[in-house]
Short mmCIF file of C-alpha atoms in Angstrom, two decimals:
data_model
loop_
_atom_site.label_atom_id
_atom_site.label_comp_id
_atom_site.label_asym_id
_atom_site.label_seq_id
_atom_site.Cartn_x
_atom_site.Cartn_y
_atom_site.Cartn_z
CA MET A 1 164.17 159.98 121.27
CA HIS A 2 162.58 160.34 117.85
CA TYR A 3 158.81 160.74 117.66
CA LYS A 4 156.76 159.91 114.54
CA ASN A 5 154.54 162.61 113.13
CA PRO A 6 150.99 161.76 114.26
CA ILE A 7 149.63 163.12 111.00
CA GLN A 8 151.81 160.73 109.10
CA ASN A 9 150.52 157.90 111.31
CA LEU A 10 146.94 158.96 110.61
CA ASP A 11 147.64 159.06 106.90
CA TYR A 12 149.02 155.53 107.14
CA VAL A 13 145.91 154.30 108.97
CA VAL A 14 143.60 155.96 106.48
CA ILE A 15 145.50 154.57 103.53
CA ASN A 16 145.70 151.11 105.11
CA ASN A 17 141.99 151.09 105.95
CA ALA A 18 141.21 152.16 102.41
CA ARG A 19 143.28 149.29 101.07
CA MET A 20 141.53 146.83 103.36
CA ALA A 21 138.16 148.19 102.33
CA ASN A 22 139.05 147.84 98.67
CA THR A 23 140.28 144.30 99.25
CA ALA A 24 137.09 143.38 101.10
CA LYS A 25 135.03 144.98 98.36
CA ARG A 26 136.87 143.01 95.69
CA LEU A 27 136.44 139.77 97.63
CA LYS A 28 132.75 140.48 98.04
CA GLU A 29 132.38 141.34 94.39
CA ASN A 30 134.22 138.18 93.40
CA HIS A 31 132.07 136.11 95.75
CA GLU A 32 128.91 137.67 94.45
CA GLY A 33 130.23 137.24 90.94
CA ASP A 34 130.67 133.52 91.57
CA GLN A 35 127.07 133.29 92.70
CA ASP A 36 125.92 135.24 89.68
CA ARG A 37 127.90 133.07 87.31
CA ILE A 38 126.41 129.87 88.73
CA SER A 39 122.91 131.28 88.76
CA ALA A 40 123.35 132.56 85.23
CA LEU A 41 124.22 129.14 83.84
CA PRO A 42 121.85 127.82 81.18
CA GLU A 43 118.99 125.74 82.49
CA SER A 44 120.32 122.67 80.71
CA ILE A 45 123.55 122.92 82.75
CA LEU A 46 121.60 123.28 85.99
CA HIS A 47 119.57 120.21 85.03
CA HIS A 48 122.80 118.32 84.41
CA ILE A 49 124.07 119.28 87.88
CA LEU A 50 120.85 118.08 89.51
CA SER A 51 120.91 114.84 87.54
CA PHE A 52 123.70 113.61 89.84
CA LEU A 53 121.40 113.88 92.87
CA GLU A 54 118.66 111.60 94.10
CA LEU A 55 115.36 113.21 93.13
CA LYS A 56 114.43 114.21 96.68
CA GLN A 57 117.76 115.98 97.07
CA ALA A 58 117.31 117.70 93.73
CA ILE A 59 113.96 119.04 94.90
CA LYS A 60 115.58 120.41 98.07
CA SER A 61 117.80 122.59 95.88
CA SER A 62 114.79 124.89 95.55
CA ILE A 63 115.71 126.52 98.89
CA LEU A 64 119.10 127.74 97.62
CA SER A 65 117.77 130.88 95.98
CA SER A 66 114.88 132.21 93.97
CA LYS A 67 116.76 131.22 90.82
CA TRP A 68 116.82 127.59 91.92
CA ARG A 69 113.28 127.49 93.27
CA TYR A 70 111.62 126.04 90.19
CA VAL A 71 114.57 124.48 88.38
CA TRP A 72 113.63 120.96 89.46
CA THR A 73 110.10 121.31 88.06
CA SER A 74 111.46 121.12 84.52
CA LEU A 75 114.01 118.35 85.07
CA PRO A 76 114.13 116.23 81.91
CA PHE A 77 115.33 113.15 83.81
CA LEU A 78 112.99 111.54 86.36
CA TYR A 79 114.19 108.52 88.30
CA PHE A 80 111.80 106.91 90.78
CA ASP A 81 113.16 103.88 92.65
CA PHE A 82 110.93 102.18 95.22
CA GLY A 83 113.90 100.27 96.64
CA LEU A 84 115.82 103.47 97.42
CA PHE A 85 112.80 105.45 98.55
CA GLU A 86 112.79 106.47 102.22
CA THR A 87 109.95 107.93 104.21
CA LYS A 88 109.56 109.20 107.79
CA ASN A 89 105.79 109.03 107.68
CA LEU A 90 104.84 106.36 110.19
CA LYS A 91 101.12 106.76 109.56
CA GLN A 92 101.12 105.18 106.11
CA SER A 93 102.94 102.41 104.30
CA LYS A 94 106.07 102.89 102.24
CA ALA A 95 104.09 101.97 99.13
CA LYS A 96 101.51 104.67 99.80
CA SER A 97 104.18 107.27 100.56
CA PHE A 98 106.02 106.38 97.35
CA GLU A 99 102.83 106.68 95.33
CA LYS A 100 102.02 110.09 96.82
CA PHE A 101 105.55 111.34 96.27
CA VAL A 102 105.54 110.46 92.57
CA ASP A 103 102.04 111.91 92.13
CA ARG A 104 103.14 115.15 93.78
CA VAL A 105 106.22 115.44 91.54
CA PHE A 106 104.07 115.14 88.43
CA GLN A 107 101.49 117.59 89.78
CA LEU A 108 104.10 120.29 90.46
CA ARG A 109 106.05 119.84 87.23
CA ASP A 110 106.14 122.51 84.58
CA THR A 111 103.53 121.20 82.15
CA SER A 112 105.38 122.68 79.18
CA SER A 113 108.61 120.80 79.91
CA VAL A 114 109.65 117.67 78.04
CA ILE A 115 110.51 114.45 79.89
CA GLU A 116 113.51 112.98 78.13
CA ARG A 117 114.03 110.03 80.48
CA LEU A 118 111.51 108.38 82.80
CA ASN A 119 112.63 105.54 85.05
CA LEU A 120 110.03 103.71 87.16
CA ASN A 121 111.69 101.02 89.27
CA CYS A 122 109.21 99.23 91.51
CA SER A 123 111.32 96.16 92.28
CA GLY A 124 111.06 95.18 95.93
CA PHE A 125 107.44 96.30 96.16
CA ILE A 126 105.50 94.03 98.52
CA SER A 127 101.79 94.41 99.07
CA PRO A 128 98.80 92.04 99.29
CA ASP A 129 96.96 94.39 96.93
CA PRO A 130 99.33 96.18 94.54
CA GLN A 131 96.56 97.29 92.20
CA ASN A 132 96.48 100.89 93.46
CA LEU A 133 100.15 101.39 92.66
CA ILE A 134 99.75 99.61 89.32
CA ASN A 135 96.94 101.97 88.33
CA SER A 136 99.18 104.87 89.27
CA ILE A 137 101.99 103.42 87.14
CA TYR A 138 99.65 103.37 84.14
CA THR A 139 98.95 107.06 84.77
CA TRP A 140 102.63 107.96 85.17
CA ILE A 141 103.52 106.19 81.92
CA LEU A 142 100.77 108.05 80.11
CA ILE A 143 102.01 111.39 81.47
CA GLY A 144 105.50 110.56 80.23
CA LEU A 145 104.23 109.68 76.77
CA LYS A 146 102.24 112.91 76.58
CA ARG A 147 105.41 114.83 77.51
CA LYS A 148 107.24 113.28 74.54
CA VAL A 149 109.42 110.98 76.64
CA LYS A 150 112.46 109.68 74.75
CA GLU A 151 113.70 107.01 77.15
CA LEU A 152 111.37 104.84 79.23
CA TYR A 153 112.72 102.36 81.80
CA LEU A 154 110.11 100.19 83.47
CA ASP A 155 110.82 97.64 86.22
CA VAL A 156 107.53 96.23 87.50
CA PRO A 157 107.72 92.71 88.99
CA PHE A 158 104.01 92.29 89.65
CA GLY A 159 103.28 89.39 87.31
CA PRO A 160 100.69 88.94 84.56
CA LYS A 161 97.93 88.39 87.13
CA HIS A 162 98.14 92.06 88.09
CA PHE A 163 100.17 93.97 85.51
CA LYS A 164 99.57 94.00 81.76
CA LEU A 165 101.66 96.38 79.75
CA PRO A 166 99.47 99.16 78.32
CA SER A 167 99.28 99.08 74.53
CA TYR A 168 99.69 102.85 74.12
CA ILE A 169 103.42 102.48 74.86
CA PHE A 170 103.80 100.93 71.42
CA MET A 171 102.31 103.90 69.61
CA CYS A 172 104.73 106.48 70.99
CA GLU A 173 106.58 108.25 68.20
CA SER A 174 109.06 109.98 70.51
CA LEU A 175 110.58 106.87 72.16
CA THR A 176 114.23 106.17 71.33
CA LYS A 177 114.95 103.74 74.21
CA LEU A 178 112.61 101.29 75.91
CA GLU A 179 113.49 98.89 78.74
CA LEU A 180 110.90 96.50 80.15
CA ARG A 181 112.03 94.44 83.12
CA GLY A 182 110.03 91.95 85.13
CA SER A 183 111.17 89.42 87.71
CA ALA A 184 112.98 86.19 86.80
CA ALA A 185 110.18 84.28 88.55
CA PRO A 186 107.60 83.26 85.88
CA GLN A 187 104.72 84.42 88.05
CA LEU A 188 106.24 87.90 88.28
CA CYS A 189 107.15 88.56 84.65
CA ILE A 190 105.69 91.30 82.49
CA PHE A 191 102.85 90.10 80.28
CA LEU A 192 102.66 91.40 76.73
CA SER A 193 99.97 90.49 74.21
CA ASN A 194 97.36 91.96 71.87
CA LEU A 195 99.54 94.72 70.53
CA PRO A 196 97.57 97.36 68.64
CA ASN A 197 97.29 97.13 64.86
CA ALA A 198 98.45 100.73 64.66
CA MET A 199 101.62 99.89 66.59
CA SER A 200 104.58 101.99 65.48
CA LEU A 201 107.84 102.95 67.13
CA PRO A 202 109.48 104.92 64.33
CA ARG A 203 112.33 106.37 66.43
CA LEU A 204 113.10 103.44 68.73
CA GLU A 205 116.83 102.66 68.60
CA SER A 206 117.31 100.52 71.72
CA LEU A 207 114.99 97.84 73.15
CA VAL A 208 115.59 95.74 76.29
CA LEU A 209 113.19 92.93 77.19
CA GLN A 210 113.83 91.11 80.46
CA SER A 211 111.46 88.53 81.94
CA VAL A 212 108.69 89.39 79.49
CA GLN A 213 106.04 86.80 78.67
CA PHE A 214 104.55 87.15 75.21
CA GLY A 215 100.94 86.07 74.93
CA GLY A 216 100.41 85.78 71.18
CA ASP A 217 102.27 83.63 68.67
CA ASP A 218 103.40 86.55 66.50
CA THR A 219 103.52 89.25 69.18
CA PRO A 220 107.34 89.55 69.44
CA ASN A 221 107.85 89.24 65.69
CA ASN A 222 105.34 92.02 65.03
CA LEU A 223 107.02 94.17 67.65
CA PHE A 224 110.47 93.88 66.06
CA SER A 225 109.12 94.57 62.57
CA LYS A 226 107.54 97.84 63.76
CA CYS A 227 110.88 99.28 64.87
CA PRO A 228 112.45 100.35 61.57
CA VAL A 229 115.52 102.09 63.05
CA LEU A 230 116.23 99.63 65.89
CA GLU A 231 119.99 99.30 66.46
CA SER A 232 120.27 97.49 69.81
CA LEU A 233 118.13 94.59 71.06
CA THR A 234 118.51 92.67 74.35
CA ILE A 235 116.31 89.65 75.14
CA THR A 236 116.79 88.10 78.58
CA HIS A 237 114.76 85.30 80.22
CA CYS A 238 111.71 85.91 78.06
CA VAL A 239 108.97 83.39 77.29
CA PHE A 240 107.71 82.97 73.74
CA GLN A 241 104.70 80.98 72.60
CA SER A 242 106.16 80.14 69.20
CA ASN A 243 109.29 80.42 67.09
CA LEU A 244 111.04 83.76 67.10
CA VAL A 245 111.85 85.74 63.97
CA ILE A 246 114.02 88.83 64.39
CA THR A 247 113.77 90.90 61.24
CA SER A 248 115.55 94.20 61.64
CA PRO A 249 117.54 95.67 58.74
CA LYS A 250 119.42 98.24 60.86
CA LEU A 251 120.06 96.15 63.98
CA LYS A 252 123.73 96.40 65.01
CA HIS A 253 123.89 94.82 68.48
CA LEU A 254 121.95 91.73 69.56
CA MET A 255 122.11 90.00 72.94
CA ILE A 256 120.01 86.90 73.69
CA ASP A 257 120.07 85.16 77.08
CA LEU A 258 117.42 82.46 77.36
CA TYR A 259 119.35 80.21 79.72
CA PHE A 260 117.59 79.81 83.04
CA PRO A 261 117.51 76.33 84.64
CA GLY A 262 114.25 74.72 85.58
CA THR A 263 112.20 76.21 82.76
CA ASN A 264 110.51 74.55 79.83
CA LYS A 265 113.10 74.37 77.06
CA LYS A 266 111.02 72.80 74.29
CA ASP A 267 112.63 72.71 70.88
CA SER A 268 112.09 75.96 69.05
CA THR A 269 113.80 78.08 66.44
CA ILE A 270 115.15 81.61 66.32
CA LYS A 271 115.69 83.13 62.90
CA LEU A 272 117.94 86.13 62.43
CA ASN A 273 117.38 88.42 59.49
CA THR A 274 119.83 91.13 60.54
CA PRO A 275 122.21 92.11 57.72
CA SER A 276 123.73 95.08 59.60
CA LEU A 277 124.67 93.12 62.74
CA LEU A 278 128.02 94.13 64.28
CA SER A 279 127.95 92.19 67.57
CA PHE A 280 126.07 89.11 68.77
CA ARG A 281 126.00 87.59 72.25
CA CYS A 282 124.03 84.43 72.89
CA LYS A 283 123.56 82.32 76.01
CA ASP A 284 121.05 79.56 75.44
CA TYR A 285 120.34 75.85 75.24
CA MET A 286 121.42 73.86 72.20
CA SER A 287 117.87 72.54 71.99
CA ARG A 288 116.96 75.86 70.42
CA ASP A 289 117.88 75.98 66.76
CA TYR A 290 119.35 79.22 65.41
CA TYR A 291 119.14 80.16 61.74
CA VAL A 292 121.11 83.03 60.24
CA GLU A 293 119.08 83.94 57.17
CA THR A 294 121.23 86.80 55.88
CA TYR A 295 124.92 87.12 55.10
CA LEU A 296 126.59 88.77 58.10
CA SER A 297 129.19 90.65 56.11
CA VAL A 298 129.85 93.33 58.76
CA LEU A 299 129.74 91.16 61.90
CA VAL A 300 132.76 91.98 64.08
CA LYS A 301 132.23 90.26 67.43
CA ALA A 302 130.31 87.22 68.67
CA GLU A 303 130.08 85.36 71.98
CA LEU A 304 128.43 81.93 71.98
CA ASP A 305 127.70 80.32 75.35
CA MET A 306 125.54 77.32 74.51
CA THR A 307 124.65 74.52 76.94
CA PRO A 308 123.47 71.06 75.82
CA GLY A 309 121.10 70.46 78.73
CA GLU A 310 120.56 70.20 82.47
CA PHE A 311 122.64 68.33 85.02
CA ASP A 312 121.35 65.84 87.55
CA ALA A 313 122.12 65.83 91.28
CA ASN A 314 125.43 64.06 90.60
CA GLY A 315 126.52 66.64 88.05
CA ILE A 316 125.92 64.31 85.10
CA LEU A 317 124.73 65.91 81.88
CA GLN A 318 121.30 64.71 80.81
CA LEU A 319 120.97 64.21 77.04
CA GLU A 320 118.08 62.56 75.24
CA GLY A 321 118.40 60.08 72.35
CA ASN A 322 120.29 61.44 69.36
CA SER A 323 120.45 64.96 70.74
CA ARG A 324 124.25 64.97 70.85
CA SER A 325 124.55 64.50 67.09
CA LEU A 326 121.83 67.08 66.51
CA TYR A 327 123.57 69.63 68.71
CA GLU A 328 126.88 69.07 66.92
CA GLN A 329 125.24 69.94 63.61
CA ARG A 330 123.59 73.04 65.04
CA MET A 331 126.78 74.40 66.55
CA MET A 332 128.73 73.85 63.33
CA LYS A 333 126.00 75.52 61.30
CA LEU A 334 126.04 78.55 63.58
CA LEU A 335 129.82 78.83 63.53
CA LYS A 336 129.89 78.64 59.75
CA ALA A 337 127.56 81.64 59.55
CA PHE A 338 130.21 83.67 61.43
CA HIS A 339 133.16 82.89 59.15
CA THR A 340 133.86 86.60 58.46
CA ILE A 341 134.10 87.54 62.13
CA GLU A 342 137.07 89.31 63.78
CA ASP A 343 136.50 88.60 67.50
CA LEU A 344 135.03 85.26 68.62
CA THR A 345 134.31 83.71 72.03
CA LEU A 346 133.21 80.07 72.33
CA SER A 347 132.20 78.47 75.64
CA VAL A 348 133.43 75.14 76.89
CA TRP A 349 130.42 73.13 75.75
CA PHE A 350 130.97 74.04 72.12
CA PHE A 351 134.08 71.86 72.13
CA GLU A 352 132.85 69.20 74.50
CA ILE A 353 129.70 68.45 72.51
CA ASN A 354 131.63 68.36 69.22
CA ALA A 355 134.57 66.42 70.60
CA TRP A 356 132.60 63.19 70.29
CA ASP A 357 132.65 63.43 66.50
CA CYS A 358 135.59 65.49 65.29
CA SER A 359 134.60 64.96 61.66
CA ALA A 360 131.67 67.33 62.26
CA ILE A 361 133.97 70.32 62.17
CA TYR A 362 135.50 69.71 58.74
CA PRO A 363 132.60 71.05 56.61
CA VAL A 364 132.83 74.35 58.45
CA TYR A 365 136.17 75.24 56.94
CA THR A 366 135.43 75.09 53.24
CA THR A 367 135.72 78.85 53.79
CA SER A 368 138.38 79.72 56.34
CA MET A 369 137.90 82.33 59.06
CA CYS A 370 140.32 84.68 57.36
CA ASN A 371 139.33 87.80 59.34
CA LEU A 372 139.55 86.34 62.84
CA ARG A 373 141.99 88.31 65.00
CA CYS A 374 140.96 87.54 68.59
CA LEU A 375 139.83 84.10 69.79
CA ARG A 376 138.66 83.16 73.29
CA LEU A 377 137.85 79.55 74.09
CA GLY A 378 136.49 77.61 77.02
CA ALA A 379 137.67 74.01 77.04
CA GLY A 380 137.69 70.90 79.16
CA LEU A 381 140.72 69.77 77.15
CA ALA A 382 139.76 66.14 77.00
CA ASP A 383 141.83 64.39 74.32
CA ARG A 384 139.16 64.79 71.65
CA SER A 385 138.83 68.51 72.36
CA LEU A 386 142.46 69.09 71.38
CA LYS A 387 141.80 68.11 67.78
CA MET A 388 138.85 70.50 67.63
CA ILE A 389 140.97 73.39 68.89
CA LEU A 390 143.77 72.65 66.44
CA ASN A 391 141.29 72.53 63.56
CA LEU A 392 139.97 75.92 64.56
CA LEU A 393 143.43 77.46 64.92
CA MET A 394 144.77 76.15 61.64
CA ASN A 395 141.82 77.57 59.74
CA SER A 396 142.19 80.95 61.44
CA LEU A 397 145.78 81.80 60.60
CA GLN A 398 145.32 85.57 61.05
CA ILE A 399 144.73 85.27 64.81
CA GLU A 400 146.75 87.76 66.84
CA SER A 401 145.44 86.98 70.34
CA LEU A 402 144.39 83.62 71.81
CA VAL A 403 142.87 82.99 75.24
CA ILE A 404 141.93 79.49 76.45
CA GLU A 405 140.24 78.91 79.80
CA ILE A 406 140.27 75.32 80.98
CA ASN A 407 137.34 74.23 83.12
CA LYS A 408 138.46 71.35 85.28
CA ALA A 409 134.85 70.44 86.12
CA ILE A 410 133.94 69.83 82.47
CA PHE A 411 135.09 66.45 81.26
CA THR A 412 132.55 64.48 79.22
CA THR A 413 135.30 61.91 78.67
CA PRO A 414 138.10 60.99 81.08
CA PRO A 415 140.83 63.66 81.08
CA SER A 416 144.30 62.89 79.86
CA PRO A 417 146.84 61.88 82.52
CA TYR A 418 149.22 64.29 84.18
CA TRP A 419 152.25 64.69 81.96
CA ASP A 420 154.77 63.61 84.62
CA GLU A 421 152.90 60.35 85.24
CA VAL A 422 153.71 58.95 81.79
CA ASP A 423 156.90 58.19 79.90
CA LEU A 424 156.91 60.75 77.10
CA THR A 425 159.27 58.66 75.00
CA THR A 426 157.07 55.57 74.95
CA SER A 427 153.61 56.80 75.95
CA ALA A 428 150.88 55.77 73.53
CA ASN A 429 148.89 58.78 74.69
CA TYR A 430 151.68 61.16 73.76
CA GLU A 431 152.21 59.55 70.34
CA SER A 432 148.48 59.68 69.68
CA LEU A 433 148.34 63.37 70.52
CA TRP A 434 151.23 64.16 68.20
CA GLU A 435 149.56 62.17 65.44
CA THR A 436 146.61 64.50 65.97
CA GLN A 437 148.89 67.42 65.11
CA GLU A 438 150.43 65.94 61.96
CA PRO A 439 147.87 67.42 59.51
CA TYR A 440 148.63 70.90 60.86
CA VAL A 441 152.39 71.11 61.25
CA GLN A 442 152.69 72.39 57.69
CA TYR A 443 150.83 75.55 58.76
CA MET A 444 152.77 78.30 60.48
CA MET A 445 150.95 81.00 62.41
CA HIS A 446 152.62 84.25 61.41
CA GLU A 447 150.30 86.66 63.25
CA LEU A 448 149.78 85.25 66.76
CA LYS A 449 151.60 87.48 69.25
CA PHE A 450 149.83 86.76 72.53
CA ALA A 451 148.54 83.54 74.08
CA GLU A 452 146.97 83.01 77.49
CA VAL A 453 145.93 79.70 79.03
CA ARG A 454 144.01 79.72 82.30
CA GLY A 455 143.33 76.81 84.66
CA VAL A 456 146.35 74.72 83.64
CA GLN A 457 146.51 71.48 85.63
CA GLY A 458 149.69 69.99 84.21
CA ARG A 459 148.03 67.38 82.03
CA LEU A 460 149.56 65.81 78.97
CA ASN A 461 147.25 67.40 76.42
CA GLU A 462 147.91 70.85 77.91
CA LEU A 463 151.62 70.31 77.42
CA VAL A 464 151.12 69.20 73.82
CA LEU A 465 148.93 72.20 73.00
CA LEU A 466 151.43 74.69 74.42
CA GLN A 467 154.31 72.91 72.71
CA PHE A 468 152.43 73.18 69.43
CA LEU A 469 151.94 76.94 69.85
CA LEU A 470 155.63 77.47 70.60
CA LYS A 471 156.58 75.45 67.55
CA GLN A 472 154.16 76.98 65.03
CA CYS A 473 153.91 80.69 66.00
CA THR A 474 156.73 82.68 64.41
CA VAL A 475 156.07 86.10 65.99
CA LEU A 476 154.84 84.99 69.40
CA GLU A 477 155.83 87.54 72.05
CA LYS A 478 154.20 86.39 75.28
CA VAL A 479 152.60 83.24 76.69
CA LEU A 480 150.77 83.67 80.01
CA ILE A 481 149.99 80.50 81.95
CA TYR A 482 147.59 80.66 84.89
CA LEU A 483 147.65 77.54 87.05
CA VAL A 484 144.52 76.00 88.47
CA ASP A 485 143.45 77.53 91.80
CA GLU A 486 144.83 74.86 94.11
CA GLN A 487 147.50 75.56 96.70
CA SER A 488 148.45 72.03 97.75
CA PRO A 489 152.19 71.18 97.83
CA ASN A 490 151.63 68.48 95.22
CA THR A 491 150.00 70.98 92.85
CA LYS A 492 152.86 73.45 93.25
CA ARG A 493 155.40 70.68 92.63
CA LYS A 494 153.63 69.58 89.46
CA ALA A 495 153.33 73.18 88.29
CA THR A 496 157.05 73.78 88.71
CA LYS A 497 157.97 70.65 86.76
CA PHE A 498 155.41 71.51 84.07
CA PHE A 499 156.83 74.99 83.61
CA HIS A 500 160.42 73.75 83.42
CA LYS A 501 159.47 71.14 80.83
CA LEU A 502 157.64 73.72 78.75
CA ALA A 503 160.59 76.12 78.88
CA SER A 504 162.82 73.43 77.38
CA PHE A 505 160.83 73.15 74.14
CA PRO A 506 162.13 74.78 70.93
CA ARG A 507 160.38 77.93 69.76
CA ALA A 508 159.66 79.37 66.33
CA SER A 509 159.85 82.90 67.74
CA SER A 510 163.14 84.13 69.15
CA THR A 511 161.39 86.86 71.16
CA SER A 512 158.76 84.76 72.94
CA ALA A 513 158.54 84.82 76.74
CA ILE A 514 156.69 82.33 78.94
CA LEU A 515 155.24 83.65 82.19
CA CYS A 516 153.69 81.34 84.76
CA VAL A 517 151.28 83.03 87.20
#
């Protein structure tokens, strides 16, 4: 039997232990190195890491190490949300606990640190006497302004009876973004009036006003004029005492949503003096008259969702006197101001209100929409609407993408019959629709590659419109047809027959494909 030299065995153990020790040492050094590398990160990176945490959790990071102990005290982003706030203190109300928490955060902050973003969201606050919290909010806002806050987000649905926006907000030279949000309920909106004469927001680039009630006649107009570098403006559910004038030479993005049923929609005007505007979204009543006072040479995108009025309990549109004719003129005037646009969306009521007098659209096209590339339309597709759509298409021959969404609930006139319920060879309806197309058949659309029609019901005018596109579009690649959301056997039968009929029509493009979804 062969025996191993015990000295050799000992040498092996010593060498092996040394290797294990070295390995453990390296692992430890690497582990410690990882800790050192994280702790040695710049404070701005640590702040960025903590910005993904709820503020209470960010504060708890102070127990990780001495390095992290005071990191949170200089956080540049402070987000206080009453709705998300949780407390285990059963001896005092949630409102009181929230107030104390925010106070404590400000008390323990590094007084030399800048607050870049301050978000105070008090939505959901319920109290018979909210004045204590409101007074605290005034103090918190003032602290933020003194710390050179750049972005201020304020959501305070207390109503003008309790909360009046402090005027010193509008003399802050550091603000670049300001959002003021009240509640949609009129009694809970933010009240804004008596702005200071020395008002100036020289760095403000973005302004959001939601559920704000302006007290003075010229208050909003003065506000906009004191923001010389404003680039983005959003106005939602606000109440104005007089006509609105938006004068902003550098404004690029404008969104106006003043549509909220049940409110006083007295006739008023909104004037736009915004030569640098790139995008415009508007949802409003046609009773409000819009004036574009400058040439919008750089406007790229617009969405117009205008409603002519309210509906009664039976779903009938309520229009007064000669309002229909007046609204037609207003919509045409607004569309004409956008004749250089590239991307346009028009809601269903644009066509339905104008379909009563198709001649109203002709003056619009003394200058064609030669830059339009993408067009989205809402339509009821009553017979008169078809002529409006064809007018628009034939004066926008550079269109590359067309989307039409048919709203089956919107018919101000009786809809056309289903195509398979009439004799296409003798139908007066069919002949009339093709006569509608005669002025346009000389125009070929050489750019349209994609068309999508949603909510197809299988009606005669839908068939004529799609047949027209197939006949006039020379480079059409794809036509997507989405049927109306009804799963009855009769609907499926009609859809199948409709699709087969459409597939039999001649096409100007040899590469076009029709897909029915």
